[in-house]
Amino acid sequence: MFYRRRRSFIDFVEKESVKALVRQNAYLIVLRSLTKYYALPGLRFGYLLGEARRVAQLAAYREPWSVNAPALSVALACLKDSGFTVKTARWLERERKFLFERLEALEGFHPFASKANFLLVKIERHAGDALRLRSFLLRRKILIRACDSFAGLGNDYFRIAVKRRRDNRCLLRALEEWTASSIG
């Protein structure tokens, strides 16, 4: 049986990871990426967890130079920095809560609870749509992800990353400006 689920952001919700089950199930293989959690967009690096014999079987099919030296060096440094995970979890919880509460208080926006490093937000019909909002924010050098191409969502949904406090405040000010200017 083959089960695949894209979980690029699972490091932000480690409690929901199936990594621990690898020791209990010889047929379970977990692929992980470091790109999202460690904010390494230019370095594509991941790793595989599984029963030793299965990992060895898969290694036989690996490209000889599948990882370049800079990526390997950065990845090893990331994995050795255990304090990063604890600090990141605390920071993320605090900033996500701040951003969620402020968005919830803004007229025309409905954020959904999240455990990851982003929030999904619904724009109420009277407040415009995500595509127009994205254009408005781009002019202010703020990028959001319109969710019109996501199955089950439409152009009244967008996704925003949780950022540093000053960046979150900048986004919130721009959203206030958006709602004040004839609501979209």
Tab-separated table of C-alpha atoms in Angstrom:
chain	number	residue	atom	x	y	z
A	1	MET	CA	0.000	0.000	0.000
A	2	PHE	CA	1.295	3.410	-0.921
A	3	TYR	CA	0.182	6.480	0.966
A	4	ARG	CA	1.412	9.896	-0.035
A	5	ARG	CA	0.544	13.160	1.559
A	6	ARG	CA	2.294	16.418	0.926
A	7	ARG	CA	3.405	17.788	4.236
A	8	SER	CA	6.011	20.414	3.446
A	9	PHE	CA	5.086	22.349	6.563
A	10	ILE	CA	4.936	19.396	8.996
A	11	ASP	CA	7.992	20.633	10.907
A	12	PHE	CA	5.810	23.425	12.258
A	13	VAL	CA	3.424	20.856	13.766
A	14	GLU	CA	5.842	18.113	14.770
A	15	LYS	CA	3.238	16.527	17.061
A	16	GLU	CA	1.318	15.465	13.946
A	17	SER	CA	4.337	13.909	12.259
A	18	VAL	CA	4.521	10.158	11.709
A	19	LYS	CA	8.322	10.111	12.144
A	20	ALA	CA	8.090	8.205	15.432
A	21	LEU	CA	6.105	5.416	13.757
A	22	VAL	CA	9.042	4.523	11.496
A	23	ARG	CA	10.547	2.401	14.296
A	24	GLN	CA	7.316	0.442	14.642
A	25	ASN	CA	6.617	-0.200	10.966
A	26	ALA	CA	9.266	-1.589	8.624
A	27	TYR	CA	7.180	-0.543	5.622
A	28	LEU	CA	6.817	3.113	6.568
A	29	ILE	CA	9.099	5.581	4.810
A	30	VAL	CA	9.032	9.277	5.631
A	31	LEU	CA	10.495	11.933	3.340
A	32	ARG	CA	11.214	15.318	4.860
A	33	SER	CA	12.260	18.649	3.404
A	34	LEU	CA	14.318	21.302	5.161
A	35	THR	CA	13.360	24.022	2.701
A	36	LYS	CA	10.233	25.423	4.397
A	37	TYR	CA	11.128	25.159	8.078
A	38	TYR	CA	14.619	26.553	7.759
A	39	ALA	CA	13.674	29.082	5.044
A	40	LEU	CA	16.125	27.726	2.465
A	41	PRO	CA	14.329	28.421	-0.824
A	42	GLY	CA	17.453	28.151	-2.991
A	43	LEU	CA	18.726	24.944	-1.401
A	44	ARG	CA	16.705	21.850	-2.124
A	45	PHE	CA	17.547	19.411	0.611
A	46	GLY	CA	15.618	16.660	2.294
A	47	TYR	CA	16.102	13.362	4.015
A	48	LEU	CA	14.467	9.976	4.275
A	49	LEU	CA	13.607	7.983	7.394
A	50	GLY	CA	12.846	4.301	7.343
A	51	GLU	CA	13.905	0.818	8.323
A	52	ALA	CA	17.638	0.412	7.583
A	53	ARG	CA	17.246	-2.350	5.001
A	54	ARG	CA	14.627	-0.403	3.028
A	55	VAL	CA	16.710	2.767	3.138
A	56	ALA	CA	19.696	0.810	1.785
A	57	GLN	CA	17.533	-0.578	-1.028
A	58	LEU	CA	16.394	2.913	-1.990
A	59	ALA	CA	19.933	4.298	-1.744
A	60	ALA	CA	20.938	2.001	-4.592
A	61	TYR	CA	18.744	4.129	-6.900
A	62	ARG	CA	20.040	7.498	-5.705
A	63	GLU	CA	21.964	9.745	-8.074
A	64	PRO	CA	25.708	9.703	-7.279
A	65	TRP	CA	25.848	13.470	-6.604
A	66	SER	CA	22.334	14.176	-5.423
A	67	VAL	CA	23.396	16.955	-3.026
A	68	ASN	CA	25.974	19.668	-3.602
A	69	ALA	CA	28.536	20.587	-0.937
A	70	PRO	CA	27.004	23.951	0.079
A	71	ALA	CA	23.542	22.403	0.514
A	72	LEU	CA	24.970	19.541	2.573
A	73	SER	CA	26.946	21.922	4.767
A	74	VAL	CA	23.914	24.130	5.435
A	75	ALA	CA	21.625	21.136	6.043
A	76	LEU	CA	23.985	19.590	8.593
A	77	ALA	CA	24.323	22.915	10.413
A	78	CYS	CA	20.519	23.247	10.540
A	79	LEU	CA	20.021	19.755	11.903
A	80	LYS	CA	22.685	20.255	14.597
A	81	ASP	CA	21.087	23.475	15.891
A	82	SER	CA	18.572	21.992	18.332
A	83	GLY	CA	17.900	25.369	19.962
A	84	PHE	CA	16.512	26.723	16.695
A	85	THR	CA	13.485	24.441	16.880
A	86	VAL	CA	12.565	25.513	20.417
A	87	LYS	CA	13.084	29.224	19.712
A	88	THR	CA	11.193	29.014	16.432
A	89	ALA	CA	8.219	27.246	18.022
A	90	ARG	CA	7.915	29.908	20.741
A	91	TRP	CA	8.346	32.788	18.325
A	92	LEU	CA	5.889	31.335	15.815
A	93	GLU	CA	3.196	30.742	18.419
A	94	ARG	CA	3.473	34.315	19.682
A	95	GLU	CA	3.494	35.971	16.229
A	96	ARG	CA	0.780	33.734	14.765
A	97	LYS	CA	-1.500	34.582	17.709
A	98	PHE	CA	-0.769	38.308	17.292
A	99	LEU	CA	-1.494	38.219	13.564
A	100	PHE	CA	-4.600	36.041	13.938
A	101	GLU	CA	-6.149	38.279	16.603
A	102	ARG	CA	-5.479	41.469	14.646
A	103	LEU	CA	-6.883	39.976	11.436
A	104	GLU	CA	-9.949	38.771	13.291
A	105	ALA	CA	-10.561	42.330	14.488
A	106	LEU	CA	-10.355	43.767	10.951
A	107	GLU	CA	-13.639	44.250	9.135
A	108	GLY	CA	-13.974	42.050	6.063
A	109	PHE	CA	-11.405	39.394	6.961
A	110	HIS	CA	-11.896	35.984	8.542
A	111	PRO	CA	-8.661	34.150	9.462
A	112	PHE	CA	-8.706	30.407	10.118
A	113	ALA	CA	-6.813	28.879	13.031
A	114	SER	CA	-3.489	27.389	12.022
A	115	LYS	CA	-0.583	25.496	13.513
A	116	ALA	CA	1.768	26.222	10.618
A	117	ASN	CA	3.731	29.350	9.735
A	118	PHE	CA	0.915	30.794	7.655
A	119	LEU	CA	-2.739	31.745	7.995
A	120	LEU	CA	-5.560	31.120	5.559
A	121	VAL	CA	-7.854	34.146	5.389
A	122	LYS	CA	-11.283	34.542	3.800
A	123	ILE	CA	-12.215	37.948	2.434
A	124	GLU	CA	-15.858	38.736	3.014
A	125	ARG	CA	-17.662	39.518	-0.235
A	126	HIS	CA	-18.123	43.203	0.559
A	127	ALA	CA	-14.356	43.593	1.099
A	128	GLY	CA	-13.279	42.624	-2.420
A	129	ASP	CA	-11.355	39.587	-3.620
A	130	ALA	CA	-7.892	38.125	-3.125
A	131	LEU	CA	-6.649	38.898	-6.630
A	132	ARG	CA	-7.415	42.605	-6.309
A	133	LEU	CA	-6.049	42.618	-2.778
A	134	ARG	CA	-2.847	40.936	-3.978
A	135	SER	CA	-2.355	43.681	-6.603
A	136	PHE	CA	-3.019	46.357	-3.991
A	137	LEU	CA	-0.499	44.826	-1.583
A	138	LEU	CA	2.122	44.222	-4.280
A	139	ARG	CA	2.223	47.965	-4.892
A	140	ARG	CA	3.251	48.219	-1.231
A	141	LYS	CA	5.854	45.451	-1.643
A	142	ILE	CA	3.776	42.929	0.323
A	143	LEU	CA	3.167	39.516	-1.172
A	144	ILE	CA	0.230	37.257	-0.328
A	145	ARG	CA	-0.748	33.953	-1.887
A	146	ALA	CA	-4.142	34.126	-3.592
A	147	CYS	CA	-5.835	30.746	-3.196
A	148	ASP	CA	-8.020	30.830	-6.310
A	149	SER	CA	-6.122	27.818	-7.708
A	150	PHE	CA	-6.528	25.719	-4.531
A	151	ALA	CA	-9.160	22.981	-4.762
A	152	GLY	CA	-12.235	23.947	-2.761
A	153	LEU	CA	-11.200	27.571	-2.334
A	154	GLY	CA	-11.879	30.538	-4.538
A	155	ASN	CA	-10.739	34.072	-5.137
A	156	ASP	CA	-12.105	35.095	-1.757
A	157	TYR	CA	-9.281	33.258	0.061
A	158	PHE	CA	-5.636	34.127	0.504
A	159	ARG	CA	-2.711	32.839	2.526
A	160	ILE	CA	-0.173	34.913	4.408
A	161	ALA	CA	3.070	33.916	6.051
A	162	VAL	CA	3.667	34.734	9.693
A	163	LYS	CA	6.579	37.153	9.686
A	164	ARG	CA	8.474	39.358	12.112
A	165	ARG	CA	6.309	41.698	14.202
A	166	ARG	CA	7.182	44.819	12.206
A	167	ASP	CA	6.356	43.036	8.928
A	168	ASN	CA	3.068	41.766	10.358
A	169	ARG	CA	2.201	45.305	11.460
A	170	CYS	CA	3.035	46.604	7.999
A	171	LEU	CA	0.641	44.046	6.476
A	172	LEU	CA	-2.084	44.927	8.968
A	173	ARG	CA	-1.750	48.661	8.220
A	174	ALA	CA	-2.048	47.922	4.500
A	175	LEU	CA	-5.151	45.785	5.104
A	176	GLU	CA	-6.673	48.609	7.155
A	177	GLU	CA	-5.932	50.964	4.271
A	178	TRP	CA	-7.591	48.482	1.874
A	179	THR	CA	-10.767	48.300	3.937
A	180	ALA	CA	-10.855	52.068	4.456
A	181	SER	CA	-10.593	52.773	0.734
A	182	SER	CA	-14.182	51.912	-0.141
A	183	ILE	CA	-13.731	48.334	1.099
A	184	GLY	CA	-11.809	46.981	-1.854
